[in-house]
Amino acid sequence: MKKLTGLLLLLCLNGLTSQAAFAQDEETALVPLPSLDDFTRGEDGWAFGLGLGVEYESAYEGSDEFGWELQPAGAVQWRSGDNIFYFAGEALGWRGLRADTWLLEATVGFDEGREEGDSDDGHLDGLGDQDEGAELVLQARRAFDSNWRNWLVGRVVTGGDGNLGLFGVGHRFGDQMNGTGSELNLVMVVHDSEYANKGFGIDANQAAASGLPETHLSGGLRSIGIDYNFRHYVNNNWQIYGEALFEYYSSEVRESPIARNNYEAEVGVGFIYVF
């Protein structure tokens, strides 16, 4: 979180360039949330955005090492009424708006896994590499009104290595309906024992190879967190976006030798060109 000054810069840009966004004000996003890409300009058909971001984040879950990473941004989208189908990097998904206050989403993506080399200080030595695997993400948001000022959110992540669930509340700042502005989410995250041990458990073989104590987690509460998202149109085609995330681990996760920090944090900024 050392780079939160980047978010302050974004807030300054929001004020300095607000006059450049007037052309976007009449557009209506499927759901006016800055955390959701919508390049369709409120129209049916194909849409495309391409960009690049930079993130300062934990090297792996539980790490006390941080580093910079470049990330591609954007997506190919196809809109039909209240439905958007999209391909974004390694994710293929659909989201749909129902009754103006329900947003449903289903995505097939990939978990990047974890490699021993993710720790430059050797804290993962002997734990082996985890392979990349497919995941299914199901999400629902229920707004309290059609302006999407406040909402409830629920998400389930399932795949070959257990299940994770997220539950929370969100608030959107600003009056724009084109997906710009900022939002804040407060969430609670739970996981089953299989998912918990994938990230923070140490089996007998790993313990023998690494010298770390054998560790088994029972599942339950994983963390509580806060997530901030920002999006702004610099002009008719360029978007600037930012995100900051802080996740504080539960006592069971903090007791794992893999969790060298009590939290995970990330901050990122980037640009997207909308064609």
Short mmCIF file of C-alpha atoms in Angstrom, two decimals:
data_model
loop_
_atom_site.label_atom_id
_atom_site.label_comp_id
_atom_site.label_asym_id
_atom_site.label_seq_id
_atom_site.Cartn_x
_atom_site.Cartn_y
_atom_site.Cartn_z
CA MET A 1 0.00 0.00 0.00
CA LYS A 2 3.05 2.25 -0.29
CA LYS A 3 1.78 3.60 -3.60
CA LEU A 4 -1.57 4.98 -2.45
CA THR A 5 -0.29 8.33 -3.67
CA GLY A 6 -1.09 7.01 -7.14
CA LEU A 7 -4.76 6.96 -6.20
CA LEU A 8 -4.54 10.53 -4.95
CA LEU A 9 -3.11 11.46 -8.35
CA LEU A 10 -6.07 9.77 -10.02
CA LEU A 11 -8.46 11.81 -7.91
CA CYS A 12 -6.66 14.96 -9.04
CA LEU A 13 -6.91 13.86 -12.66
CA ASN A 14 -10.62 13.30 -12.13
CA GLY A 15 -11.05 16.97 -11.34
CA LEU A 16 -8.64 18.30 -13.97
CA THR A 17 -10.07 16.29 -16.86
CA SER A 18 -13.77 16.23 -16.02
CA GLN A 19 -14.51 18.56 -18.91
CA ALA A 20 -13.11 15.93 -21.33
CA ALA A 21 -15.68 13.37 -20.25
CA PHE A 22 -18.78 15.27 -21.30
CA ALA A 23 -19.07 13.20 -24.48
CA GLN A 24 -19.47 10.09 -22.34
CA ASP A 25 -22.15 11.40 -20.01
CA GLU A 26 -25.04 10.38 -22.21
CA GLU A 27 -23.83 6.77 -22.47
CA THR A 28 -25.32 4.18 -20.16
CA ALA A 29 -23.29 1.21 -18.99
CA LEU A 30 -25.00 -2.13 -18.42
CA VAL A 31 -24.34 -1.50 -14.73
CA PRO A 32 -22.70 1.83 -13.78
CA LEU A 33 -19.94 0.33 -11.60
CA PRO A 34 -16.30 1.38 -12.09
CA SER A 35 -15.13 -2.15 -11.24
CA LEU A 36 -16.82 -3.56 -14.36
CA ASP A 37 -15.43 -3.01 -17.86
CA ASP A 38 -18.13 -1.95 -20.33
CA PHE A 39 -16.82 -0.79 -23.70
CA THR A 40 -20.16 -1.03 -25.55
CA ARG A 41 -21.09 2.67 -25.19
CA GLY A 42 -24.63 1.55 -24.38
CA GLU A 43 -25.15 -0.08 -27.79
CA ASP A 44 -25.65 -3.66 -28.95
CA GLY A 45 -22.89 -5.35 -30.91
CA TRP A 46 -19.15 -5.80 -30.64
CA ALA A 47 -16.87 -3.66 -28.48
CA PHE A 48 -13.17 -3.77 -27.85
CA GLY A 49 -10.79 -2.18 -25.36
CA LEU A 50 -7.03 -2.66 -25.05
CA GLY A 51 -4.63 -1.29 -22.48
CA LEU A 52 -1.92 -1.86 -19.92
CA GLY A 53 -1.67 -1.52 -16.18
CA VAL A 54 1.00 -1.72 -13.51
CA GLU A 55 0.42 -3.30 -10.10
CA TYR A 56 2.37 -3.21 -6.85
CA GLU A 57 1.35 -6.31 -4.95
CA SER A 58 2.24 -9.21 -2.66
CA ALA A 59 4.47 -11.77 -4.37
CA TYR A 60 2.05 -14.56 -3.34
CA GLU A 61 -0.74 -15.07 -0.81
CA GLY A 62 0.67 -14.43 2.65
CA SER A 63 3.95 -13.00 1.37
CA ASP A 64 5.87 -10.19 3.04
CA GLU A 65 7.62 -9.52 -0.28
CA PHE A 66 6.17 -6.98 -2.71
CA GLY A 67 6.93 -6.19 -6.31
CA TRP A 68 5.82 -4.50 -9.52
CA GLU A 69 4.05 -6.37 -12.30
CA LEU A 70 2.76 -5.29 -15.70
CA GLN A 71 -0.75 -6.51 -16.53
CA PRO A 72 -2.64 -6.39 -19.83
CA ALA A 73 -6.04 -4.71 -19.62
CA GLY A 74 -9.18 -4.64 -21.73
CA ALA A 75 -11.53 -7.16 -23.29
CA VAL A 76 -13.49 -8.20 -26.35
CA GLN A 77 -17.22 -7.82 -25.64
CA TRP A 78 -20.50 -8.49 -27.38
CA ARG A 79 -23.66 -6.88 -26.05
CA SER A 80 -27.24 -7.89 -26.65
CA GLY A 81 -29.72 -5.89 -24.63
CA ASP A 82 -29.07 -6.52 -20.95
CA ASN A 83 -26.41 -9.16 -21.59
CA ILE A 84 -22.68 -8.84 -22.24
CA PHE A 85 -20.49 -11.77 -23.27
CA TYR A 86 -16.75 -11.15 -22.95
CA PHE A 87 -13.27 -12.53 -23.37
CA ALA A 88 -10.63 -10.86 -21.20
CA GLY A 89 -7.18 -12.39 -21.07
CA GLU A 90 -7.65 -15.86 -19.60
CA ALA A 91 -11.30 -15.34 -18.68
CA LEU A 92 -14.42 -16.09 -20.69
CA GLY A 93 -17.70 -14.95 -19.23
CA TRP A 94 -21.20 -13.50 -19.28
CA ARG A 95 -22.94 -10.88 -17.20
CA GLY A 96 -26.58 -9.94 -17.31
CA LEU A 97 -28.81 -7.30 -15.75
CA ARG A 98 -32.21 -8.43 -14.49
CA ALA A 99 -35.05 -6.23 -13.20
CA ASP A 100 -32.64 -3.25 -13.10
CA THR A 101 -31.34 -4.28 -9.65
CA TRP A 102 -29.86 -7.75 -10.16
CA LEU A 103 -26.49 -8.32 -11.83
CA LEU A 104 -25.64 -11.96 -12.47
CA GLU A 105 -22.24 -13.10 -13.75
CA ALA A 106 -20.55 -16.38 -14.66
CA THR A 107 -16.88 -16.63 -15.65
CA VAL A 108 -14.48 -19.43 -16.49
CA GLY A 109 -10.91 -18.40 -15.77
CA PHE A 110 -7.57 -19.67 -14.56
CA ASP A 111 -5.85 -19.66 -11.20
CA GLU A 112 -2.18 -18.81 -11.78
CA GLY A 113 -1.02 -21.24 -9.11
CA ARG A 114 2.15 -20.69 -7.11
CA GLU A 115 5.81 -21.43 -7.79
CA GLU A 116 8.70 -21.76 -5.37
CA GLY A 117 10.44 -19.00 -7.32
CA ASP A 118 7.67 -16.52 -6.41
CA SER A 119 9.64 -15.88 -3.22
CA ASP A 120 12.97 -14.20 -3.93
CA ASP A 121 13.94 -14.80 -0.30
CA GLY A 122 13.40 -18.57 -0.57
CA HIS A 123 10.42 -18.77 1.79
CA LEU A 124 8.65 -21.25 -0.54
CA ASP A 125 11.63 -23.56 -1.05
CA GLY A 126 10.63 -27.19 -0.63
CA LEU A 127 6.89 -26.53 -1.00
CA GLY A 128 6.84 -27.37 -4.73
CA ASP A 129 5.04 -25.66 -7.57
CA GLN A 130 1.26 -25.47 -7.90
CA ASP A 131 -0.10 -25.88 -11.42
CA GLU A 132 -2.41 -23.38 -13.09
CA GLY A 133 -6.00 -24.63 -13.00
CA ALA A 134 -9.42 -23.69 -14.31
CA GLU A 135 -11.95 -22.02 -12.02
CA LEU A 136 -15.64 -21.23 -12.29
CA VAL A 137 -16.70 -17.92 -10.75
CA LEU A 138 -20.38 -17.24 -10.07
CA GLN A 139 -21.38 -13.81 -8.80
CA ALA A 140 -24.56 -11.91 -7.97
CA ARG A 141 -25.03 -8.30 -6.96
CA ARG A 142 -28.34 -6.96 -5.66
CA ALA A 143 -28.73 -3.17 -5.75
CA PHE A 144 -31.07 -1.31 -3.42
CA ASP A 145 -32.27 0.88 -6.30
CA SER A 146 -31.86 1.15 -10.07
CA ASN A 147 -29.15 3.83 -9.71
CA TRP A 148 -26.81 1.26 -8.17
CA ARG A 149 -25.79 3.53 -5.32
CA ASN A 150 -25.57 0.67 -2.77
CA TRP A 151 -25.64 -3.10 -3.20
CA LEU A 152 -25.02 -6.53 -1.72
CA VAL A 153 -22.59 -8.91 -3.41
CA GLY A 154 -22.02 -12.64 -3.25
CA ARG A 155 -19.40 -14.67 -5.13
CA VAL A 156 -18.45 -18.33 -5.29
CA VAL A 157 -15.16 -19.59 -6.75
CA THR A 158 -14.96 -23.32 -7.39
CA GLY A 159 -12.59 -25.60 -9.25
CA GLY A 160 -10.31 -28.56 -8.75
CA ASP A 161 -8.86 -27.25 -5.46
CA GLY A 162 -11.78 -26.45 -3.22
CA ASN A 163 -14.23 -23.59 -2.89
CA LEU A 164 -14.12 -19.96 -1.84
CA GLY A 165 -17.00 -17.63 -1.04
CA LEU A 166 -17.21 -13.85 -0.76
CA PHE A 167 -20.00 -11.79 0.78
CA GLY A 168 -20.11 -8.03 1.14
CA VAL A 169 -21.63 -4.61 0.62
CA GLY A 170 -20.69 -1.86 -1.81
CA HIS A 171 -21.21 1.86 -2.39
CA ARG A 172 -20.75 3.93 -5.56
CA PHE A 173 -19.63 7.57 -5.50
CA GLY A 174 -20.72 10.04 -8.16
CA ASP A 175 -23.83 10.36 -10.34
CA GLN A 176 -22.50 9.10 -13.68
CA MET A 177 -24.29 6.20 -15.33
CA ASN A 178 -21.52 5.41 -17.83
CA GLY A 179 -19.34 3.33 -15.50
CA THR A 180 -16.98 6.11 -14.41
CA GLY A 181 -16.42 7.38 -10.89
CA SER A 182 -15.38 5.29 -7.92
CA GLU A 183 -16.73 2.57 -5.64
CA LEU A 184 -15.89 0.95 -2.32
CA ASN A 185 -16.60 -2.64 -1.25
CA LEU A 186 -16.36 -4.20 2.22
CA VAL A 187 -16.24 -8.00 2.11
CA MET A 188 -15.90 -11.15 4.17
CA VAL A 189 -14.20 -14.18 2.56
CA VAL A 190 -14.61 -17.82 3.57
CA HIS A 191 -13.01 -21.00 2.19
CA ASP A 192 -13.35 -24.73 2.69
CA SER A 193 -10.47 -26.82 4.03
CA GLU A 194 -9.26 -27.91 0.58
CA TYR A 195 -8.99 -24.33 -0.68
CA ALA A 196 -7.43 -23.18 2.59
CA ASN A 197 -4.74 -25.87 2.53
CA LYS A 198 -3.92 -25.20 -1.11
CA GLY A 199 -2.76 -21.72 -0.17
CA PHE A 200 -1.61 -22.09 3.43
CA GLY A 201 -1.34 -25.77 4.30
CA ILE A 202 1.87 -27.82 4.51
CA ASP A 203 1.63 -31.60 4.11
CA ALA A 204 4.10 -34.16 5.41
CA ASN A 205 6.22 -34.25 2.24
CA GLN A 206 6.39 -30.48 2.04
CA ALA A 207 7.32 -30.27 5.72
CA ALA A 208 10.18 -32.73 5.23
CA ALA A 209 11.48 -30.86 2.17
CA SER A 210 11.10 -27.33 3.51
CA GLY A 211 11.78 -27.71 7.21
CA LEU A 212 8.52 -25.95 8.00
CA PRO A 213 6.07 -27.55 10.44
CA GLU A 214 3.25 -29.66 9.01
CA THR A 215 0.14 -27.47 8.92
CA HIS A 216 -3.51 -28.34 8.25
CA LEU A 217 -6.29 -25.74 8.11
CA SER A 218 -9.92 -26.53 8.80
CA GLY A 219 -11.50 -23.87 6.62
CA GLY A 220 -14.04 -21.24 7.61
CA LEU A 221 -13.30 -17.53 7.77
CA ARG A 222 -10.38 -16.59 5.52
CA SER A 223 -10.29 -12.80 5.74
CA ILE A 224 -12.07 -9.47 5.79
CA GLY A 225 -11.20 -6.92 3.16
CA ILE A 226 -11.76 -3.56 1.54
CA ASP A 227 -11.54 -2.84 -2.19
CA TYR A 228 -11.54 0.55 -3.93
CA ASN A 229 -12.05 1.01 -7.70
CA PHE A 230 -11.76 4.13 -9.86
CA ARG A 231 -12.47 4.73 -13.56
CA HIS A 232 -12.39 7.93 -15.61
CA TYR A 233 -12.67 8.93 -19.28
CA VAL A 234 -9.73 11.16 -20.23
CA ASN A 235 -11.39 11.72 -23.62
CA ASN A 236 -13.75 9.89 -25.96
CA ASN A 237 -11.48 6.84 -26.28
CA TRP A 238 -9.04 6.76 -23.39
CA GLN A 239 -9.89 5.50 -19.91
CA ILE A 240 -7.75 5.65 -16.80
CA TYR A 241 -8.49 3.21 -13.98
CA GLY A 242 -7.15 2.34 -10.55
CA GLU A 243 -7.69 -0.22 -7.81
CA ALA A 244 -6.51 -0.69 -4.23
CA LEU A 245 -7.13 -3.87 -2.20
CA PHE A 246 -6.42 -4.75 1.43
CA GLU A 247 -7.24 -8.18 2.86
CA TYR A 248 -6.66 -9.00 6.55
CA TYR A 249 -6.33 -12.71 7.28
CA SER A 250 -8.17 -14.67 9.96
CA SER A 251 -6.29 -16.02 12.99
CA GLU A 252 -6.09 -19.54 11.52
CA VAL A 253 -4.52 -18.29 8.29
CA ARG A 254 -2.13 -15.99 10.17
CA GLU A 255 -0.80 -18.98 12.14
CA SER A 256 0.34 -20.74 8.96
CA PRO A 257 4.12 -20.51 8.37
CA ILE A 258 3.35 -19.55 4.77
CA ALA A 259 1.55 -16.39 5.94
CA ARG A 260 4.57 -14.24 6.72
CA ASN A 261 2.27 -11.20 6.68
CA ASN A 262 -1.07 -10.80 8.41
CA TYR A 263 -2.50 -9.28 5.25
CA GLU A 264 -2.38 -9.15 1.46
CA ALA A 265 -2.34 -5.81 -0.35
CA GLU A 266 -2.31 -4.52 -3.89
CA VAL A 267 -2.53 -1.20 -5.70
CA GLY A 268 -2.66 -0.70 -9.46
CA VAL A 269 -3.23 1.92 -12.16
CA GLY A 270 -3.53 1.72 -15.93
CA PHE A 271 -4.92 3.00 -19.22
CA ILE A 272 -7.36 1.45 -21.69
CA TYR A 273 -8.07 2.57 -25.27
CA VAL A 274 -11.68 1.92 -26.31
CA PHE A 275 -12.05 1.37 -30.06
#
